Amino acid sequence: MVGRLRRTKTYWLFLKEVKSVLRSRWLVLGFIISPVFAWMFQGAFLSFVVAQTSVEPEKVYITLEDNGSWGVALYDAIQSHADDLLIDPLVNVSRSCGESLVANKTVSVWVLIPENFTWELEHNNRSTLIIWVNTGNFRATAAAQRIDFFAKQVINKVIVIRDLQVQWYTVAPEATYGHQLAIFLVMLTSVLAPAPYVSQSFAGERERHTLEALLVVPLRRLKILGAKLAAGLVLTMIYSFFTIVGILLYNLSIVLRAEPLPPQAAEYYINLYTVRVETLPLIFFCQFLILLCAIGIGVVISCLARDQATAETVNNLVMLVPTMVIGMLGFTGSLLQYGGVFGMLIMAVPFSHAIMFLNGVLSGVASPIGLLGNVLYLLGFTAVTLVIGARLFEREAIIV
């Protein structure tokens, strides 16, 4: 009878915490809007990029130094297909003028057909077309790529220079933009998302003097803590679900924007920018682990803080700084490349293992053992923080 009563009270406390969470409409709305907005904003930005690189023309400078037939033919081909190549205007400049534009960093694209272009092609079966491009300009980079591809078609459809096949073997696979974006947004938003709820549920209760009434309920302190954490998990599920919704809307916006383009260009943009749908379940799982770990750290901070504002400030600082550092290091390559004490410090941070997990899943090269190790470390770190949080919560009860 007593056990059944305690189970009933535990269930009542859980419902109370869930209702308290759902009553905070701005908190719930933030958990729904923030992941969807983050992904939709990126989708809108990349739709703008696709439009800039596939529809808008770009100014191109060109210099013809070669008087041979192949140099002239290539120049005439670029000039006659300027509209197809989205070149407007095509400006003839001397070599000295082109070099001056490069030196002043005011050039968008400069194409140089050098002297002896035809002679090299006819005598050595190869020649070089020189392109200077401002890679900080989306349109300029795309224009240079189109000219590169077009020039090879003009020359190689008449003369097959060589049939060279190159096989690439990479240790760390090259990440697509969608790959990098998924890691960055999932990490950055997930570590900060639980902070308002955790600080409100613990430090906020103490500040509002409602914690005393809660602690006199005839329940073990661990069950009270468990009910609060379970309510927090409801929020994490909401957040993770709408992250998946945001990713799907983001993918849809890229596909719709690329659809009017030629098939080859559309495929290029879709593969470059979208997140692979088959990886979404594992992204959802990893985000759930990140949120759980963030809640554990937040519980410890909230139990030590004097008020809700302090808890939120300290939590954001503790969570954001290492996440940003590790995120930036992740863009430079594998986190495993760092050795010594610095490498040990990096690997001690649980979110390093989350990045490694996401990177392995999205690149498709991770081993099951490696992924399992990342998951176990995240779970172990979360368990330790929750145990510490439970001890601090027990101390809270004694003090009260």
Tab-separated table of C-alpha atoms in Angstrom:
chain	number	residue	atom	x	y	z
A	1	MET	CA	0.000	0.000	0.000
A	2	VAL	CA	2.802	2.372	0.977
A	3	GLY	CA	4.776	1.453	-2.179
A	4	ARG	CA	1.737	2.067	-4.368
A	5	LEU	CA	1.180	5.429	-2.668
A	6	ARG	CA	4.773	6.439	-3.287
A	7	ARG	CA	4.516	5.417	-6.930
A	8	THR	CA	1.361	7.502	-7.194
A	9	LYS	CA	3.135	10.493	-5.658
A	10	THR	CA	6.104	10.024	-7.962
A	11	TYR	CA	3.742	9.989	-10.939
A	12	TRP	CA	1.956	13.052	-9.550
A	13	LEU	CA	5.266	14.875	-9.160
A	14	PHE	CA	6.262	13.958	-12.716
A	15	LEU	CA	2.958	15.304	-14.062
A	16	LYS	CA	3.411	18.436	-11.967
A	17	GLU	CA	6.861	19.037	-13.457
A	18	VAL	CA	5.643	18.355	-17.008
A	19	LYS	CA	2.710	20.740	-16.543
A	20	SER	CA	5.079	23.319	-15.102
A	21	VAL	CA	7.276	22.966	-18.161
A	22	LEU	CA	4.406	23.123	-20.632
A	23	ARG	CA	2.915	26.075	-18.770
A	24	SER	CA	6.013	28.073	-19.689
A	25	ARG	CA	4.782	28.820	-23.185
A	26	TRP	CA	7.774	30.925	-24.167
A	27	LEU	CA	10.132	28.139	-23.091
A	28	VAL	CA	8.266	25.509	-25.113
A	29	LEU	CA	7.884	27.887	-28.040
A	30	GLY	CA	11.620	28.548	-27.929
A	31	PHE	CA	12.328	24.810	-28.046
A	32	ILE	CA	10.102	24.524	-31.113
A	33	ILE	CA	11.141	27.662	-32.964
A	34	SER	CA	14.903	27.805	-32.332
A	35	PRO	CA	15.951	24.615	-34.204
A	36	VAL	CA	13.465	25.204	-37.030
A	37	PHE	CA	14.518	28.863	-37.387
A	38	ALA	CA	18.231	27.994	-37.345
A	39	TRP	CA	17.842	25.515	-40.201
A	40	MET	CA	15.366	27.603	-42.183
A	41	PHE	CA	17.645	30.626	-41.936
A	42	GLN	CA	20.495	28.552	-43.354
A	43	GLY	CA	18.184	27.269	-46.073
A	44	ALA	CA	17.188	30.808	-47.043
A	45	PHE	CA	20.823	31.918	-47.044
A	46	LEU	CA	21.932	29.008	-49.211
A	47	SER	CA	19.004	29.552	-51.588
A	48	PHE	CA	20.385	33.060	-52.007
A	49	VAL	CA	23.858	31.594	-52.638
A	50	VAL	CA	22.511	29.149	-55.238
A	51	ALA	CA	20.688	32.007	-56.977
A	52	GLN	CA	23.804	34.139	-56.928
A	53	THR	CA	25.986	31.386	-58.410
A	54	SER	CA	23.562	29.841	-60.904
A	55	VAL	CA	21.422	32.749	-62.170
A	56	GLU	CA	23.262	36.037	-61.654
A	57	PRO	CA	26.012	36.879	-64.217
A	58	GLU	CA	29.528	37.860	-63.187
A	59	LYS	CA	32.084	40.243	-64.655
A	60	VAL	CA	35.058	38.408	-66.191
A	61	TYR	CA	38.335	39.863	-67.449
A	62	ILE	CA	40.128	38.026	-70.246
A	63	THR	CA	43.578	38.357	-71.836
A	64	LEU	CA	44.600	36.664	-75.099
A	65	GLU	CA	48.380	36.559	-75.578
A	66	ASP	CA	48.494	33.569	-77.910
A	67	ASN	CA	48.211	34.184	-81.660
A	68	GLY	CA	47.845	30.503	-82.551
A	69	SER	CA	44.707	28.775	-83.721
A	70	TRP	CA	43.843	27.057	-80.434
A	71	GLY	CA	44.233	30.191	-78.317
A	72	VAL	CA	42.041	32.194	-80.687
A	73	ALA	CA	39.492	29.355	-80.910
A	74	LEU	CA	39.202	29.146	-77.126
A	75	TYR	CA	38.842	32.928	-76.831
A	76	ASP	CA	36.140	33.011	-79.536
A	77	ALA	CA	34.293	30.112	-77.863
A	78	ILE	CA	34.231	31.865	-74.480
A	79	GLN	CA	33.104	35.112	-76.117
A	80	SER	CA	30.317	33.485	-78.155
A	81	HIS	CA	29.039	31.473	-75.167
A	82	ALA	CA	29.239	34.339	-72.655
A	83	ASP	CA	25.481	34.236	-72.010
A	84	ASP	CA	25.536	30.477	-71.367
A	85	LEU	CA	28.506	30.914	-69.028
A	86	LEU	CA	26.694	33.752	-67.191
A	87	ILE	CA	29.430	36.240	-68.062
A	88	ASP	CA	28.406	39.886	-68.231
A	89	PRO	CA	30.449	41.777	-69.169
A	90	LEU	CA	33.469	40.025	-70.715
A	91	VAL	CA	36.225	42.663	-70.558
A	92	ASN	CA	39.429	42.478	-72.615
A	93	VAL	CA	42.479	43.650	-70.664
A	94	SER	CA	46.214	43.557	-71.140
A	95	ARG	CA	48.378	41.281	-69.032
A	96	SER	CA	49.768	44.232	-67.054
A	97	CYS	CA	46.244	45.467	-66.335
A	98	GLY	CA	45.172	41.992	-65.191
A	99	GLU	CA	48.205	41.698	-62.916
A	100	SER	CA	47.388	45.124	-61.469
A	101	LEU	CA	43.810	43.990	-60.724
A	102	VAL	CA	45.166	40.888	-58.977
A	103	ALA	CA	47.696	42.908	-56.980
A	104	ASN	CA	44.983	45.344	-55.861
A	105	LYS	CA	42.611	42.436	-55.108
A	106	THR	CA	39.862	44.082	-57.139
A	107	VAL	CA	39.545	41.305	-59.722
A	108	SER	CA	36.535	38.965	-59.769
A	109	VAL	CA	37.714	36.519	-62.471
A	110	TRP	CA	40.669	37.000	-64.806
A	111	VAL	CA	41.245	34.446	-67.584
A	112	LEU	CA	44.701	34.436	-69.174
A	113	ILE	CA	45.345	32.499	-72.403
A	114	PRO	CA	49.131	32.679	-72.264
A	115	GLU	CA	51.643	33.045	-75.044
A	116	ASN	CA	52.588	29.757	-76.753
A	117	PHE	CA	49.269	28.183	-75.663
A	118	THR	CA	48.793	26.662	-79.164
A	119	TRP	CA	52.446	25.631	-79.546
A	120	GLU	CA	52.460	23.802	-76.202
A	121	LEU	CA	49.227	22.043	-77.109
A	122	GLU	CA	50.395	20.915	-80.551
A	123	HIS	CA	53.916	19.892	-79.538
A	124	ASN	CA	53.447	18.555	-75.997
A	125	ASN	CA	49.765	17.559	-76.112
A	126	ARG	CA	49.079	19.730	-73.099
A	127	SER	CA	48.814	23.395	-72.284
A	128	THR	CA	47.746	25.624	-69.408
A	129	LEU	CA	44.886	28.080	-69.086
A	130	ILE	CA	45.413	30.462	-66.165
A	131	ILE	CA	42.437	31.676	-64.109
A	132	TRP	CA	42.653	34.120	-61.220
A	133	VAL	CA	39.521	34.177	-59.061
A	134	ASN	CA	38.340	35.955	-55.941
A	135	THR	CA	37.220	32.931	-53.888
A	136	GLY	CA	35.513	35.210	-51.377
A	137	ASN	CA	32.921	35.962	-54.066
A	138	PHE	CA	30.313	33.208	-54.637
A	139	ARG	CA	29.493	34.316	-58.184
A	140	ALA	CA	33.140	34.696	-59.155
A	141	THR	CA	34.014	31.208	-57.913
A	142	ALA	CA	31.072	29.673	-59.785
A	143	ALA	CA	31.964	31.596	-62.964
A	144	ALA	CA	35.562	30.351	-62.783
A	145	GLN	CA	34.343	26.765	-62.397
A	146	ARG	CA	32.075	27.117	-65.446
A	147	ILE	CA	34.912	28.555	-67.542
A	148	ASP	CA	37.250	25.768	-66.395
A	149	PHE	CA	34.749	23.079	-67.397
A	150	PHE	CA	33.845	24.795	-70.678
A	151	ALA	CA	37.493	25.307	-71.742
A	152	LYS	CA	38.248	21.618	-71.257
A	153	GLN	CA	35.241	20.742	-73.400
A	154	VAL	CA	36.361	23.076	-76.197
A	155	ILE	CA	39.899	21.717	-76.331
A	156	ASN	CA	39.381	18.071	-75.406
A	157	LYS	CA	36.467	17.370	-77.738
A	158	VAL	CA	38.875	17.828	-80.685
A	159	ILE	CA	42.109	16.614	-79.152
A	160	VAL	CA	42.163	13.921	-76.479
A	161	ILE	CA	45.266	14.923	-74.567
A	162	ARG	CA	45.456	12.108	-72.012
A	163	ASP	CA	43.041	9.805	-70.302
A	164	LEU	CA	44.353	10.233	-66.792
A	165	GLN	CA	42.482	8.610	-63.946
A	166	VAL	CA	43.408	9.585	-60.415
A	167	GLN	CA	42.335	7.581	-57.389
A	168	TRP	CA	42.118	9.487	-54.137
A	169	TYR	CA	42.628	7.843	-50.796
A	170	THR	CA	41.783	10.065	-47.842
A	171	VAL	CA	42.114	9.379	-44.136
A	172	ALA	CA	39.667	12.131	-43.153
A	173	PRO	CA	36.901	12.399	-45.766
A	174	GLU	CA	36.168	15.808	-47.207
A	175	ALA	CA	33.041	17.173	-45.555
A	176	THR	CA	30.225	18.704	-47.550
A	177	TYR	CA	28.679	21.974	-46.439
A	178	GLY	CA	25.584	20.106	-45.224
A	179	HIS	CA	27.812	17.770	-43.211
A	180	GLN	CA	29.621	20.640	-41.479
A	181	LEU	CA	26.399	22.582	-40.952
A	182	ALA	CA	24.702	19.624	-39.258
A	183	ILE	CA	27.574	19.209	-36.806
A	184	PHE	CA	27.793	22.920	-36.001
A	185	LEU	CA	24.074	23.615	-35.571
A	186	VAL	CA	23.280	20.404	-33.691
A	187	MET	CA	26.156	20.995	-31.291
A	188	LEU	CA	25.719	24.717	-30.723
A	189	THR	CA	21.962	24.731	-30.247
A	190	SER	CA	21.805	21.517	-28.216
A	191	VAL	CA	24.293	22.442	-25.510
A	192	LEU	CA	22.541	25.734	-24.808
A	193	ALA	CA	18.911	24.631	-25.146
A	194	PRO	CA	18.394	22.999	-21.701
A	195	ALA	CA	19.831	25.933	-19.726
A	196	PRO	CA	16.536	27.864	-19.171
A	197	TYR	CA	14.625	24.786	-17.989
A	198	VAL	CA	17.367	23.421	-15.728
A	199	SER	CA	18.064	26.757	-14.046
A	200	GLN	CA	14.340	27.421	-13.634
A	201	SER	CA	13.654	23.951	-12.240
A	202	PHE	CA	16.398	24.005	-9.593
A	203	ALA	CA	17.876	27.444	-8.868
A	204	GLY	CA	14.550	29.045	-9.820
A	205	GLU	CA	12.665	26.928	-7.267
A	206	ARG	CA	15.098	28.005	-4.556
A	207	GLU	CA	14.785	31.670	-5.570
A	208	ARG	CA	10.961	31.499	-5.512
A	209	HIS	CA	11.064	29.634	-2.173
A	210	THR	CA	9.022	26.742	-3.582
A	211	LEU	CA	11.823	24.218	-3.096
A	212	GLU	CA	11.092	23.925	0.635
A	213	ALA	CA	7.502	22.820	-0.019
A	214	LEU	CA	8.718	20.292	-2.573
A	215	LEU	CA	11.288	18.757	-0.249
A	216	VAL	CA	8.744	18.017	2.486
A	217	VAL	CA	6.869	15.673	0.129
A	218	PRO	CA	7.336	12.106	1.497
A	219	LEU	CA	9.488	10.972	-1.398
A	220	ARG	CA	13.153	10.115	-1.709
A	221	ARG	CA	15.170	13.051	-2.983
A	222	LEU	CA	16.425	10.974	-5.910
A	223	LYS	CA	12.841	10.418	-7.052
A	224	ILE	CA	12.179	14.151	-6.906
A	225	LEU	CA	15.326	14.717	-8.954
A	226	GLY	CA	14.297	11.924	-11.334
A	227	ALA	CA	10.856	13.495	-11.886
A	228	LYS	CA	12.474	16.817	-12.757
A	229	LEU	CA	14.912	15.158	-15.143
A	230	ALA	CA	12.112	13.151	-16.775
A	231	ALA	CA	10.213	16.385	-17.399
A	232	GLY	CA	13.402	17.814	-18.889
A	233	LEU	CA	13.617	14.808	-21.207
A	234	VAL	CA	10.141	15.649	-22.509
A	235	LEU	CA	11.520	19.026	-23.555
A	236	THR	CA	14.570	17.419	-25.161
A	237	MET	CA	12.338	15.144	-27.213
A	238	ILE	CA	10.360	18.175	-28.401
A	239	TYR	CA	13.596	19.945	-29.307
A	240	SER	CA	15.070	16.923	-31.119
A	241	PHE	CA	11.848	16.319	-33.052
A	242	PHE	CA	11.711	19.883	-34.324
A	243	THR	CA	15.408	19.724	-35.193
A	244	ILE	CA	14.558	16.897	-37.590
A	245	VAL	CA	11.638	18.978	-38.921
A	246	GLY	CA	14.042	21.885	-39.435
A	247	ILE	CA	16.557	19.708	-41.308
A	248	LEU	CA	13.833	18.337	-43.598
A	249	LEU	CA	12.556	21.858	-44.355
A	250	TYR	CA	16.143	22.973	-44.965
A	251	ASN	CA	16.693	20.091	-47.422
A	252	LEU	CA	13.402	20.887	-49.150
A	253	SER	CA	14.345	24.550	-49.611
A	254	ILE	CA	17.655	23.548	-51.255
A	255	VAL	CA	15.984	20.986	-53.540
A	256	LEU	CA	13.281	23.449	-54.636
A	257	ARG	CA	15.862	26.160	-55.316
A	258	ALA	CA	18.098	23.820	-57.331
A	259	GLU	CA	15.260	22.137	-59.253
A	260	PRO	CA	15.062	24.707	-62.125
A	261	LEU	CA	18.807	24.336	-62.804
A	262	PRO	CA	20.305	21.930	-65.362
A	263	PRO	CA	20.466	18.341	-63.995
A	264	GLN	CA	24.219	18.356	-63.444
A	265	ALA	CA	24.196	21.685	-61.600
A	266	ALA	CA	21.133	20.690	-59.555
A	267	GLU	CA	22.766	17.448	-58.473
A	268	TYR	CA	25.947	19.304	-57.511
A	269	TYR	CA	24.146	21.801	-55.267
A	270	ILE	CA	21.880	19.191	-53.688
A	271	ASN	CA	24.793	16.886	-52.844
A	272	LEU	CA	26.877	19.774	-51.543
A	273	TYR	CA	24.354	21.489	-49.282
A	274	THR	CA	21.757	18.933	-48.116
A	275	VAL	CA	21.961	16.609	-45.125
A	276	ARG	CA	21.494	12.940	-46.021
A	277	VAL	CA	18.057	11.803	-44.855
A	278	GLU	CA	19.245	8.306	-43.901
A	279	THR	CA	21.474	9.825	-41.204
A	280	LEU	CA	18.596	11.627	-39.429
A	281	PRO	CA	17.809	8.838	-36.908
A	282	LEU	CA	21.421	8.820	-35.718
A	283	ILE	CA	21.506	12.627	-35.627
A	284	PHE	CA	18.352	12.512	-33.484
A	285	PHE	CA	19.983	9.941	-31.179
A	286	CYS	CA	23.225	11.919	-30.859
A	287	GLN	CA	21.361	15.150	-30.166
A	288	PHE	CA	19.379	13.372	-27.452
A	289	LEU	CA	22.671	12.306	-25.811
A	290	ILE	CA	24.052	15.853	-26.076
A	291	LEU	CA	20.922	17.297	-24.479
A	292	LEU	CA	21.029	14.677	-21.727
A	293	CYS	CA	24.678	15.485	-21.023
A	294	ALA	CA	23.922	19.222	-21.042
A	295	ILE	CA	21.099	18.654	-18.544
A	296	GLY	CA	23.464	16.739	-16.238
A	297	ILE	CA	26.019	19.552	-16.278
A	298	GLY	CA	23.236	22.109	-15.848
A	299	VAL	CA	21.875	20.298	-12.760
A	300	VAL	CA	25.260	20.513	-11.040
A	301	ILE	CA	25.631	24.214	-11.881
A	302	SER	CA	22.049	25.009	-10.860
A	303	CYS	CA	22.408	23.249	-7.506
A	304	LEU	CA	25.529	25.307	-6.760
A	305	ALA	CA	24.180	28.673	-7.981
A	306	ARG	CA	22.397	31.044	-5.627
A	307	ASP	CA	19.749	32.221	-8.092
A	308	GLN	CA	18.356	31.524	-11.538
A	309	ALA	CA	20.170	34.354	-13.326
A	310	THR	CA	23.546	33.191	-11.987
A	311	ALA	CA	22.765	29.602	-12.956
A	312	GLU	CA	21.905	30.567	-16.537
A	313	THR	CA	24.952	32.814	-16.919
A	314	VAL	CA	27.434	30.275	-15.568
A	315	ASN	CA	25.809	27.453	-17.513
A	316	ASN	CA	26.023	29.359	-20.807
A	317	LEU	CA	29.658	30.207	-20.145
A	318	VAL	CA	30.631	26.673	-19.167
A	319	MET	CA	28.808	25.147	-22.117
A	320	LEU	CA	29.491	27.652	-24.867
A	321	VAL	CA	33.249	28.244	-24.562
A	322	PRO	CA	34.477	24.619	-24.851
A	323	THR	CA	31.843	23.848	-27.485
A	324	MET	CA	32.959	26.754	-29.673
A	325	VAL	CA	36.641	25.860	-29.249
A	326	ILE	CA	36.070	22.185	-30.046
A	327	GLY	CA	33.776	23.098	-32.944
A	328	MET	CA	36.467	25.301	-34.488
A	329	LEU	CA	39.112	22.622	-33.958
A	330	GLY	CA	36.775	20.103	-35.576
A	331	PHE	CA	36.722	22.164	-38.790
A	332	THR	CA	40.531	21.889	-39.000
A	333	GLY	CA	40.378	18.099	-39.203
A	334	SER	CA	40.053	15.121	-36.914
A	335	LEU	CA	40.070	15.874	-33.186
A	336	LEU	CA	42.291	12.814	-32.764
A	337	GLN	CA	45.211	14.629	-34.415
A	338	TYR	CA	45.968	16.605	-31.242
A	339	GLY	CA	48.322	14.898	-28.837
A	340	GLY	CA	49.829	15.440	-25.397
A	341	VAL	CA	48.054	17.207	-22.570
A	342	PHE	CA	46.099	19.402	-25.004
A	343	GLY	CA	44.762	16.345	-26.800
A	344	MET	CA	43.780	14.727	-23.502
A	345	LEU	CA	41.898	17.866	-22.448
A	346	ILE	CA	40.019	17.917	-25.746
A	347	MET	CA	39.036	14.266	-25.464
A	348	ALA	CA	37.928	14.757	-21.848
A	349	VAL	CA	35.202	17.148	-22.989
A	350	PRO	CA	32.103	15.048	-23.716
A	351	PHE	CA	31.050	17.148	-26.689
A	352	SER	CA	34.262	16.132	-28.496
A	353	HIS	CA	32.845	12.614	-28.615
A	354	ALA	CA	29.534	13.992	-29.913
A	355	ILE	CA	31.384	15.730	-32.768
A	356	MET	CA	33.316	12.531	-33.535
A	357	PHE	CA	30.058	10.559	-33.527
A	358	LEU	CA	28.313	12.998	-35.878
A	359	ASN	CA	31.357	13.229	-38.134
A	360	GLY	CA	31.586	9.448	-38.354
A	361	VAL	CA	27.883	9.044	-39.086
A	362	LEU	CA	27.695	11.804	-41.701
A	363	SER	CA	30.895	10.797	-43.491
A	364	GLY	CA	29.981	7.095	-43.418
A	365	VAL	CA	33.469	5.912	-42.465
A	366	ALA	CA	33.117	5.355	-38.718
A	367	SER	CA	33.457	1.884	-37.243
A	368	PRO	CA	30.729	0.519	-34.941
A	369	ILE	CA	33.308	0.167	-32.146
A	370	GLY	CA	34.292	3.817	-32.465
A	371	LEU	CA	30.683	5.011	-32.425
A	372	LEU	CA	29.925	2.773	-29.430
A	373	GLY	CA	32.907	4.252	-27.574
A	374	ASN	CA	31.633	7.785	-28.206
A	375	VAL	CA	28.144	6.864	-26.961
A	376	LEU	CA	29.474	5.137	-23.832
A	377	TYR	CA	31.648	8.126	-22.942
A	378	LEU	CA	28.699	10.520	-23.294
A	379	LEU	CA	26.490	8.244	-21.185
A	380	GLY	CA	29.224	7.771	-18.577
A	381	PHE	CA	29.894	11.500	-18.300
A	382	THR	CA	26.154	12.160	-17.986
A	383	ALA	CA	25.824	9.521	-15.263
A	384	VAL	CA	28.680	11.068	-13.279
A	385	THR	CA	27.208	14.573	-13.476
A	386	LEU	CA	23.776	13.288	-12.463
A	387	VAL	CA	25.246	11.468	-9.460
A	388	ILE	CA	27.029	14.661	-8.410
A	389	GLY	CA	23.801	16.583	-8.963
A	390	ALA	CA	21.893	14.059	-6.813
A	391	ARG	CA	24.429	14.479	-3.994
A	392	LEU	CA	24.121	18.244	-4.175
A	393	PHE	CA	20.338	17.930	-4.213
A	394	GLU	CA	20.492	15.723	-1.104
A	395	ARG	CA	22.652	18.372	0.567
A	396	GLU	CA	20.042	20.947	-0.415
A	397	ALA	CA	17.429	18.922	1.449
A	398	ILE	CA	19.592	18.741	4.572
A	399	ILE	CA	20.221	22.486	4.536
A	400	VAL	CA	16.541	23.228	4.087
